[in-house]
Coordinates of N, CA, C and O in Angstrom, one line a residue:
M1 N 48.3 -23.0 7.5 CA 48.1 -23.6 6.2 C 46.6 -23.6 6.0 O 45.8 -24.0 6.8
A2 N 46.2 -23.3 4.8 CA 44.8 -23.2 4.4 C 44.2 -24.7 4.2 O 44.9 -25.6 3.8
K3 N 43.0 -24.8 4.6 CA 42.3 -26.1 4.4 C 42.0 -26.4 3.0 O 41.7 -25.5 2.2
T4 N 42.1 -27.6 2.6 CA 41.8 -28.1 1.3 C 40.4 -28.7 1.2 O 39.8 -28.9 2.3
P5 N 39.8 -28.8 0.1 CA 38.5 -29.5 0.0 C 38.5 -30.9 0.7 O 37.5 -31.2 1.3
R6 N 39.6 -31.6 0.6 CA 39.7 -32.9 1.3 C 39.6 -32.7 2.8 O 38.9 -33.5 3.5
D7 N 40.2 -31.7 3.4 CA 40.1 -31.4 4.8 C 38.6 -31.1 5.2 O 38.1 -31.7 6.2
Y8 N 37.9 -30.3 4.4 CA 36.5 -30.0 4.7 C 35.7 -31.3 4.6 O 34.7 -31.5 5.3
L9 N 36.0 -32.1 3.6 CA 35.3 -33.3 3.4 C 35.4 -34.2 4.6 O 34.4 -34.8 5.1
F10 N 36.6 -34.4 5.1 CA 36.9 -35.2 6.3 C 36.2 -34.6 7.5 O 35.5 -35.4 8.2
D11 N 36.2 -33.3 7.7 CA 35.5 -32.7 8.8 C 34.0 -33.0 8.8 O 33.4 -33.3 9.8
T12 N 33.5 -32.9 7.6 CA 32.0 -33.1 7.5 C 31.7 -34.6 7.7 O 30.7 -34.9 8.5
I13 N 32.4 -35.5 7.2 CA 32.1 -37.0 7.4 C 32.3 -37.3 8.9 O 31.6 -38.1 9.5
R14 N 33.3 -36.7 9.5 CA 33.6 -37.0 10.9 C 32.5 -36.5 11.8 O 32.3 -37.1 12.9
E15 N 31.7 -35.5 11.4 CA 30.6 -35.0 12.2 C 29.4 -36.0 12.2 O 28.5 -35.8 13.1
L16 N 29.4 -36.9 11.4 CA 28.3 -37.9 11.4 C 28.4 -38.9 12.5 O 29.5 -39.3 12.8
G17 N 27.3 -39.2 13.2 CA 27.3 -40.2 14.2 C 27.4 -41.6 13.6 O 27.5 -41.7 12.4
E18 N 27.5 -42.6 14.5 CA 27.7 -43.9 14.1 C 26.6 -44.4 13.1 O 26.9 -45.0 12.1
S19 N 25.3 -44.2 13.5 CA 24.2 -44.6 12.6 C 24.2 -43.8 11.3 O 23.9 -44.4 10.2
D20 N 24.5 -42.5 11.4 CA 24.5 -41.7 10.2 C 25.6 -42.1 9.3 O 25.5 -42.1 8.0
L21 N 26.8 -42.5 9.9 CA 27.9 -42.9 9.1 C 27.6 -44.2 8.3 O 28.0 -44.3 7.1
K22 N 26.9 -45.1 9.0 CA 26.5 -46.3 8.3 C 25.5 -46.0 7.1 O 25.6 -46.6 6.0
A23 N 24.6 -45.1 7.4 CA 23.6 -44.7 6.3 C 24.4 -44.0 5.2 O 24.1 -44.2 4.0
F24 N 25.4 -43.2 5.5 CA 26.2 -42.5 4.5 C 26.9 -43.5 3.6 O 26.9 -43.4 2.4
K25 N 27.5 -44.5 4.2 CA 28.2 -45.5 3.5 C 27.3 -46.3 2.5 O 27.6 -46.6 1.4
D26 N 26.1 -46.6 3.0 CA 25.1 -47.3 2.2 C 24.6 -46.5 1.0 O 24.6 -47.0 -0.1
K27 N 24.3 -45.2 1.3 CA 23.9 -44.3 0.2 C 25.0 -44.1 -0.8 O 24.8 -44.0 -2.0
L28 N 26.3 -44.0 -0.3 CA 27.4 -43.8 -1.1 C 27.6 -45.0 -2.0 O 28.0 -44.9 -3.2
N29 N 27.4 -46.2 -1.5 CA 27.6 -47.4 -2.2 C 26.6 -47.5 -3.4 O 26.9 -48.0 -4.4
N30 N 25.4 -46.9 -3.1 CA 24.3 -47.0 -4.1 C 24.3 -45.7 -5.0 O 23.4 -45.6 -5.9
F31 N 25.2 -44.8 -4.8 CA 25.2 -43.5 -5.5 C 25.6 -43.8 -7.0 O 26.6 -44.5 -7.2
Q32 N 24.9 -43.2 -7.9 CA 25.2 -43.4 -9.4 C 26.1 -42.2 -9.8 O 25.6 -41.1 -10.0
P33 N 27.4 -42.4 -10.0 CA 28.3 -41.3 -10.3 C 28.1 -40.9 -11.8 O 27.5 -41.7 -12.6
R34 N 28.7 -39.9 -12.2 CA 28.8 -39.4 -13.6 C 29.4 -40.5 -14.5 O 30.2 -41.3 -14.0
P35 N 29.1 -40.4 -15.8 CA 29.8 -41.4 -16.7 C 31.3 -41.2 -16.6 O 31.8 -40.0 -16.4
G36 N 32.0 -42.3 -16.6 CA 33.5 -42.2 -16.5 C 34.0 -42.4 -15.1 O 35.2 -42.6 -14.9
Y37 N 33.1 -42.5 -14.1 CA 33.5 -42.8 -12.7 C 32.8 -44.1 -12.3 O 31.7 -44.4 -12.8
N38 N 33.4 -44.8 -11.4 CA 32.9 -46.0 -10.8 C 32.3 -45.8 -9.4 O 32.8 -44.9 -8.7
R39 N 31.4 -46.7 -9.1 CA 30.9 -46.7 -7.7 C 32.0 -47.3 -6.8 O 32.8 -48.1 -7.2
I40 N 31.9 -46.8 -5.5 CA 32.8 -47.4 -4.5 C 32.2 -48.7 -4.0 O 31.1 -48.7 -3.7
K41 N 33.0 -49.7 -4.0 CA 32.5 -51.1 -3.7 C 32.2 -51.1 -2.2 O 32.9 -50.6 -1.3
W42 N 31.1 -51.9 -1.9 CA 30.7 -52.1 -0.5 C 31.8 -52.7 0.4 O 32.0 -52.3 1.5
G43 N 32.6 -53.6 -0.2 CA 33.7 -54.2 0.5 C 34.7 -53.2 1.1 O 35.3 -53.4 2.1
E44 N 34.9 -52.1 0.3 CA 35.8 -51.1 0.7 C 35.2 -50.1 1.8 O 35.9 -49.6 2.6
L45 N 33.9 -50.0 1.7 CA 33.2 -49.0 2.5 C 32.7 -49.6 3.9 O 32.6 -48.9 4.9
E46 N 32.4 -50.9 3.9 CA 31.8 -51.6 5.0 C 32.4 -51.3 6.4 O 31.8 -50.9 7.3
K47 N 33.7 -51.4 6.5 CA 34.4 -51.2 7.8 C 35.2 -49.9 7.8 O 36.0 -49.7 8.7
A48 N 35.0 -49.0 6.8 CA 35.7 -47.8 6.7 C 35.3 -46.7 7.7 O 34.1 -46.6 8.0
D49 N 36.3 -46.0 8.3 CA 36.0 -44.9 9.2 C 36.0 -43.6 8.4 O 36.2 -43.6 7.1
A50 N 35.9 -42.4 9.0 CA 35.9 -41.2 8.3 C 37.2 -40.9 7.5 O 37.1 -40.4 6.3
V51 N 38.3 -41.3 8.0 CA 39.6 -41.1 7.3 C 39.6 -42.0 6.0 O 39.9 -41.5 4.9
E52 N 39.2 -43.2 6.1 CA 39.2 -44.1 5.0 C 38.1 -43.7 4.0 O 38.4 -43.8 2.7
I53 N 36.9 -43.3 4.4 CA 35.9 -42.9 3.5 C 36.4 -41.6 2.7 O 36.2 -41.6 1.5
T54 N 37.0 -40.7 3.4 CA 37.6 -39.5 2.7 C 38.6 -40.0 1.6 O 38.6 -39.5 0.5
R55 N 39.5 -40.9 2.0 CA 40.5 -41.3 1.1 C 39.8 -42.0 -0.1 O 40.2 -41.8 -1.3
L56 N 38.8 -42.8 0.1 CA 38.1 -43.5 -1.0 C 37.4 -42.5 -1.9 O 37.5 -42.6 -3.1
L57 N 36.7 -41.5 -1.3 CA 36.1 -40.5 -2.1 C 37.1 -39.8 -3.0 O 36.8 -39.6 -4.2
V58 N 38.2 -39.4 -2.5 CA 39.1 -38.6 -3.3 C 39.8 -39.5 -4.3 O 40.1 -39.1 -5.4
S59 N 40.1 -40.7 -3.9 CA 40.8 -41.6 -4.9 C 39.9 -42.0 -6.0 O 40.3 -42.2 -7.2
Y60 N 38.6 -42.2 -5.8 CA 37.6 -42.6 -6.8 C 37.2 -41.4 -7.7 O 36.9 -41.5 -8.9
Y61 N 37.0 -40.2 -7.0 CA 36.4 -39.1 -7.7 C 37.2 -37.8 -7.8 O 36.7 -36.8 -8.3
K62 N 38.4 -37.7 -7.3 CA 39.2 -36.5 -7.2 C 38.5 -35.6 -6.2 O 37.3 -35.7 -5.8
E63 N 39.2 -34.5 -5.8 CA 38.7 -33.7 -4.7 C 37.4 -33.0 -5.0 O 36.4 -33.0 -4.2
D64 N 37.3 -32.3 -6.1 CA 36.2 -31.5 -6.4 C 34.9 -32.3 -6.6 O 33.8 -32.0 -6.0
Y65 N 35.0 -33.4 -7.4 CA 33.8 -34.2 -7.6 C 33.5 -35.0 -6.3 O 32.3 -35.2 -6.0
A66 N 34.5 -35.3 -5.5 CA 34.2 -36.0 -4.2 C 33.4 -35.1 -3.3 O 32.5 -35.6 -2.6
V67 N 33.6 -33.8 -3.3 CA 32.8 -32.9 -2.5 C 31.4 -32.9 -3.0 O 30.4 -33.0 -2.2
E68 N 31.2 -32.9 -4.3 CA 29.9 -32.9 -4.9 C 29.1 -34.2 -4.5 O 28.0 -34.2 -4.1
V69 N 29.8 -35.3 -4.6 CA 29.2 -36.6 -4.3 C 28.8 -36.7 -2.9 O 27.7 -37.0 -2.6
A70 N 29.7 -36.3 -2.0 CA 29.4 -36.3 -0.6 C 28.3 -35.4 -0.2 O 27.4 -35.8 0.5
G71 N 28.2 -34.2 -0.8 CA 27.1 -33.3 -0.6 C 25.8 -33.9 -1.1 O 24.8 -33.7 -0.4
K72 N 25.8 -34.5 -2.2 CA 24.5 -35.1 -2.7 C 24.1 -36.3 -1.8 O 22.9 -36.4 -1.6
V73 N 25.0 -37.1 -1.4 CA 24.7 -38.2 -0.5 C 24.1 -37.6 0.8 O 23.1 -38.1 1.4
L74 N 24.7 -36.6 1.4 CA 24.2 -35.9 2.6 C 22.8 -35.4 2.4 O 21.9 -35.5 3.3
E75 N 22.6 -34.7 1.2 CA 21.2 -34.2 0.9 C 20.2 -35.4 0.9 O 19.1 -35.2 1.3
D76 N 20.6 -36.5 0.3 CA 19.7 -37.7 0.2 C 19.4 -38.2 1.6 O 18.4 -38.8 1.8
M77 N 20.3 -38.0 2.5 CA 20.1 -38.5 3.9 C 19.3 -37.4 4.7 O 19.1 -37.6 5.9
D78 N 18.9 -36.3 4.1 CA 18.2 -35.2 4.7 C 19.2 -34.5 5.7 O 18.7 -34.0 6.8
K79 N 20.4 -34.5 5.4 CA 21.4 -33.7 6.2 C 21.8 -32.5 5.4 O 23.0 -32.3 5.1
K80 N 20.8 -31.8 5.0 CA 21.0 -30.6 4.1 C 21.9 -29.5 4.7 O 22.7 -28.9 4.0
N81 N 21.9 -29.4 6.1 CA 22.7 -28.4 6.7 C 24.2 -28.8 6.6 O 25.0 -27.9 6.3
L82 N 24.5 -30.0 6.7 CA 25.9 -30.5 6.6 C 26.4 -30.3 5.1 O 27.5 -29.9 4.8
A83 N 25.5 -30.7 4.2 CA 25.8 -30.5 2.8 C 26.0 -29.0 2.4 O 27.0 -28.7 1.7
H84 N 25.2 -28.2 2.9 CA 25.3 -26.7 2.7 C 26.6 -26.2 3.2 O 27.3 -25.5 2.5
N85 N 26.9 -26.6 4.4 CA 28.2 -26.1 5.0 C 29.4 -26.6 4.3 O 30.4 -25.9 4.1
L86 N 29.3 -27.9 3.8 CA 30.4 -28.4 3.0 C 30.6 -27.6 1.7 O 31.7 -27.2 1.3
F87 N 29.5 -27.4 1.0 CA 29.5 -26.6 -0.3 C 30.0 -25.2 -0.1 O 30.8 -24.7 -0.8
Q88 N 29.6 -24.6 1.0 CA 30.0 -23.2 1.3 C 31.5 -23.2 1.7 O 32.2 -22.3 1.2
A89 N 31.9 -24.1 2.5 CA 33.3 -24.1 2.9 C 34.3 -24.3 1.7 O 35.4 -23.8 1.7
T90 N 33.9 -25.2 0.8 CA 34.8 -25.5 -0.3 C 34.6 -24.6 -1.5 O 35.3 -24.7 -2.5
G91 N 33.6 -23.7 -1.5 CA 33.3 -22.8 -2.6 C 32.6 -23.5 -3.8 O 32.6 -23.0 -4.9
K92 N 32.0 -24.6 -3.5 CA 31.3 -25.4 -4.5 C 29.8 -25.2 -4.3 O 29.3 -24.9 -3.2
A93 N 29.1 -25.2 -5.4 CA 27.6 -25.2 -5.3 C 27.1 -26.5 -5.7 O 27.8 -27.3 -6.4
P94 N 25.9 -26.9 -5.2 CA 25.3 -28.2 -5.7 C 25.3 -28.2 -7.2 O 25.0 -27.3 -7.8
G95 N 25.6 -29.4 -7.7 CA 25.7 -29.5 -9.2 C 27.1 -29.4 -9.8 O 27.3 -29.5 -11.0
G96 N 28.1 -29.2 -8.9 CA 29.4 -29.2 -9.4 C 30.0 -27.9 -9.9 O 31.0 -27.9 -10.5
T97 N 29.2 -26.8 -9.7 CA 29.7 -25.6 -10.2 C 30.3 -24.8 -9.1 O 30.0 -24.9 -8.0
Q98 N 31.3 -24.0 -9.4 CA 32.0 -23.2 -8.4 C 31.1 -22.0 -8.2 O 30.4 -21.5 -9.0
Q99 N 31.2 -21.4 -7.0 CA 30.4 -20.3 -6.6 C 31.1 -19.0 -7.0 O 31.5 -18.2 -6.2
T100 N 31.5 -18.9 -8.3 CA 32.1 -17.7 -8.8 C 31.4 -17.3 -10.1 O 30.7 -18.1 -10.7
P101 N 31.5 -16.0 -10.5 CA 30.8 -15.6 -11.7 C 31.3 -16.3 -12.9 O 32.4 -16.8 -12.9
E102 N 30.4 -16.3 -13.9 CA 30.8 -16.9 -15.2 C 32.0 -16.2 -15.8 O 32.1 -14.9 -15.7
P103 N 32.9 -16.8 -16.5 CA 34.0 -16.1 -17.1 C 33.5 -15.3 -18.3 O 32.6 -15.7 -18.9
T104 N 34.2 -14.2 -18.5 CA 33.9 -13.4 -19.7 C 34.4 -14.1 -20.9 O 35.2 -15.1 -20.8
S105 N 34.0 -13.7 -22.1 CA 34.5 -14.3 -23.3 C 36.0 -14.2 -23.5 O 36.6 -15.2 -24.0
S106 N 36.6 -13.1 -23.1 CA 38.1 -13.0 -23.2 C 38.7 -14.0 -22.3 O 39.8 -14.6 -22.6
T107 N 38.2 -14.2 -21.0 CA 38.8 -15.2 -20.1 C 38.6 -16.6 -20.7 O 39.5 -17.4 -20.7
R108 N 37.4 -16.9 -21.2 CA 37.1 -18.2 -21.8 C 38.1 -18.5 -22.9 O 38.5 -19.6 -23.0
T109 N 38.4 -17.5 -23.7 CA 39.3 -17.7 -24.8 C 40.7 -18.0 -24.3 O 41.3 -18.9 -24.8
R110 N 41.1 -17.3 -23.3 CA 42.5 -17.5 -22.8 C 42.6 -18.9 -22.1 O 43.6 -19.6 -22.3
V111 N 41.6 -19.2 -21.3 CA 41.7 -20.4 -20.5 C 41.5 -21.7 -21.4 O 42.3 -22.6 -21.3
T112 N 40.5 -21.7 -22.2 CA 40.2 -22.9 -23.0 C 40.8 -23.0 -24.4 O 40.9 -24.0 -25.0
G113 N 41.3 -21.8 -24.9 CA 41.8 -21.7 -26.2 C 40.7 -21.8 -27.3 O 40.9 -21.8 -28.5
V114 N 39.4 -21.7 -26.9 CA 38.3 -21.7 -27.8 C 37.6 -20.4 -27.7 O 37.3 -19.9 -26.6
A115 N 37.4 -19.8 -28.8 CA 36.8 -18.5 -28.8 C 35.3 -18.6 -28.5 O 34.6 -19.5 -28.8
A116 N 34.8 -17.6 -27.7 CA 33.4 -17.5 -27.4 C 32.6 -17.1 -28.6 O 33.2 -16.5 -29.5
P117 N 31.4 -17.5 -28.7 CA 30.6 -17.0 -29.8 C 30.5 -15.5 -29.9 O 30.5 -14.9 -28.8
M118 N 30.6 -14.9 -31.1 CA 30.5 -13.5 -31.2 C 29.1 -13.0 -31.0 O 28.1 -13.6 -31.5
P119 N 29.0 -11.9 -30.2 CA 27.6 -11.3 -30.1 C 27.1 -11.0 -31.5 O 27.8 -10.6 -32.4
R120 N 25.8 -11.0 -31.6 CA 25.1 -10.8 -32.9 C 25.5 -9.5 -33.5 O 25.8 -9.4 -34.7
E121 N 25.6 -8.4 -32.7 CA 25.9 -7.1 -33.3 C 27.3 -7.0 -33.8 O 27.7 -6.1 -34.5
H122 N 28.2 -8.0 -33.5 CA 29.6 -7.9 -34.0 C 29.8 -8.9 -35.1 O 30.9 -9.0 -35.6
R123 N 28.8 -9.7 -35.5 CA 29.0 -10.7 -36.6 C 29.0 -10.0 -37.9 O 28.3 -9.0 -38.1
P124 N 29.8 -10.5 -38.9 CA 29.8 -9.9 -40.2 C 28.4 -10.0 -40.8 O 27.6 -11.0 -40.6
G125 N 28.0 -9.0 -41.5 CA 26.7 -9.0 -42.2 C 25.6 -8.3 -41.3 O 24.6 -8.0 -41.8
S126 N 25.9 -8.2 -40.1 CA 24.9 -7.5 -39.2 C 25.2 -6.0 -39.2 O 26.4 -5.6 -39.2
S127 N 24.2 -5.2 -39.1 CA 24.5 -3.8 -39.1 C 24.3 -3.2 -37.7 O 23.4 -3.7 -37.0
R128 N 25.1 -2.2 -37.4 CA 24.9 -1.5 -36.1 C 24.7 0.0 -36.5 O 25.1 0.4 -37.5
A129 N 24.2 0.7 -35.5 CA 24.1 2.1 -35.7 C 25.5 2.7 -35.9 O 26.4 2.5 -35.1
G130 N 25.7 3.6 -36.9 CA 27.0 4.2 -37.2 C 28.0 3.3 -37.9 O 29.1 3.7 -38.1
D131 N 27.6 2.1 -38.3 CA 28.5 1.2 -39.0 C 28.0 1.1 -40.4 O 26.8 0.8 -40.7
S132 N 28.9 1.3 -41.4 CA 28.5 1.2 -42.8 C 28.2 -0.2 -43.2 O 27.6 -0.4 -44.2
G133 N 28.7 -1.2 -42.4 CA 28.5 -2.6 -42.8 C 29.4 -3.1 -43.9 O 29.4 -4.2 -44.3
R134 N 30.4 -2.2 -44.3 CA 31.3 -2.6 -45.3 C 32.5 -3.4 -44.7 O 32.9 -3.1 -43.6
V135 N 32.9 -4.4 -45.4 CA 34.1 -5.2 -44.9 C 35.1 -5.1 -46.0 O 34.9 -5.4 -47.2
T136 N 36.3 -4.7 -45.6 CA 37.4 -4.6 -46.6 C 38.1 -6.0 -46.6 O 38.5 -6.5 -45.6
R137 N 38.2 -6.5 -47.8 CA 38.8 -7.8 -48.0 C 40.3 -7.7 -48.1 O 40.8 -6.8 -48.7
R138 N 41.0 -8.7 -47.5 CA 42.4 -8.8 -47.6 C 42.8 -10.1 -48.2 O 42.2 -11.1 -48.0
P139 N 43.8 -10.1 -49.1 CA 44.1 -11.4 -49.8 C 44.5 -12.4 -48.7 O 45.3 -12.1 -47.8
G140 N 44.0 -13.6 -48.9 CA 44.4 -14.7 -48.0 C 43.6 -14.8 -46.7 O 43.7 -15.7 -45.9
F141 N 42.7 -13.9 -46.5 CA 41.8 -13.9 -45.3 C 40.4 -13.9 -45.6 O 39.9 -13.1 -46.4
P142 N 39.6 -14.8 -45.1 CA 38.2 -14.8 -45.3 C 37.6 -13.5 -44.7 O 38.1 -13.0 -43.7
A143 N 36.5 -13.1 -45.2 CA 35.8 -11.8 -44.7 C 35.5 -11.9 -43.3 O 35.6 -10.9 -42.5
Y144 N 35.1 -13.0 -42.8 CA 34.7 -13.1 -41.4 C 35.9 -12.9 -40.4 O 35.7 -12.6 -39.3
C145 N 37.1 -13.1 -40.9 CA 38.2 -12.9 -40.0 C 38.5 -11.4 -39.7 O 39.1 -11.1 -38.7
L146 N 38.0 -10.5 -40.6 CA 38.3 -9.1 -40.4 C 37.6 -8.5 -39.2 O 38.0 -7.6 -38.6
S147 N 36.4 -9.0 -38.9 CA 35.6 -8.4 -37.9 C 36.0 -9.0 -36.5 O 35.6 -8.5 -35.5
G148 N 36.6 -10.1 -36.5 CA 37.0 -10.8 -35.2 C 38.4 -11.3 -35.4 O 38.6 -12.5 -35.6
A149 N 39.4 -10.5 -35.2 CA 40.8 -10.9 -35.5 C 41.2 -12.1 -34.7 O 41.9 -13.0 -35.2
F150 N 40.7 -12.3 -33.5 CA 41.1 -13.5 -32.7 C 40.6 -14.8 -33.3 O 41.1 -15.8 -33.0
L151 N 39.5 -14.7 -34.1 CA 39.0 -15.9 -34.7 C 39.8 -16.4 -35.9 O 39.8 -17.6 -36.2
C152 N 40.6 -15.5 -36.5 CA 41.3 -16.0 -37.7 C 42.7 -16.3 -37.5 O 43.4 -16.6 -38.4
L153 N 43.2 -16.4 -36.3 CA 44.6 -16.8 -36.0 C 44.9 -18.1 -36.6 O 46.0 -18.4 -37.1
G154 N 43.9 -19.0 -36.6 CA 44.2 -20.4 -37.1 C 44.5 -20.3 -38.6 O 45.3 -21.0 -39.1
S155 N 43.8 -19.5 -39.4 CA 44.0 -19.4 -40.8 C 45.3 -18.6 -41.1 O 45.9 -18.9 -42.1
F156 N 45.7 -17.8 -40.2 CA 46.9 -17.0 -40.4 C 48.2 -17.9 -40.3 O 49.1 -17.7 -41.0
F157 N 48.1 -18.9 -39.4 CA 49.3 -19.7 -39.1 C 49.3 -21.0 -40.0 O 50.1 -21.9 -39.7
R158 N 48.5 -21.1 -41.0 CA 48.5 -22.4 -41.8 C 49.7 -22.4 -42.7 O 50.3 -21.5 -43.1

């Protein structure tokens, strides 16, 4: 069975010694999370072991953001090697981005349902070599829909 980000998170926290674990809990308690997330209360962290800290991180921040939070706390503790190993094992990069290439515009359109901005050379009114720049109008469709058919689906289904 493949390891989950939660498993890697637990393994990383378990590697901390007693004094480092105490420092980790203190820094985690003082960590300022993104808007929409709450800090983990000291009362929950004070007597927590590696299993409980992992559970708290995942329950407060979900798996992906919990990895990012733990990595940032480790970096603040000058445990950059542990943070790096955690990010590498989970496929996360510092800052919450995945270590994968950016999606193409067609992928972004499929995944999010939002069309990517059209490159300048494909926008209506811009001319390209070998392009007459003429746009044939069709009744019921604005001119900009003709050069990027995927953009006008919304006006087609009204």
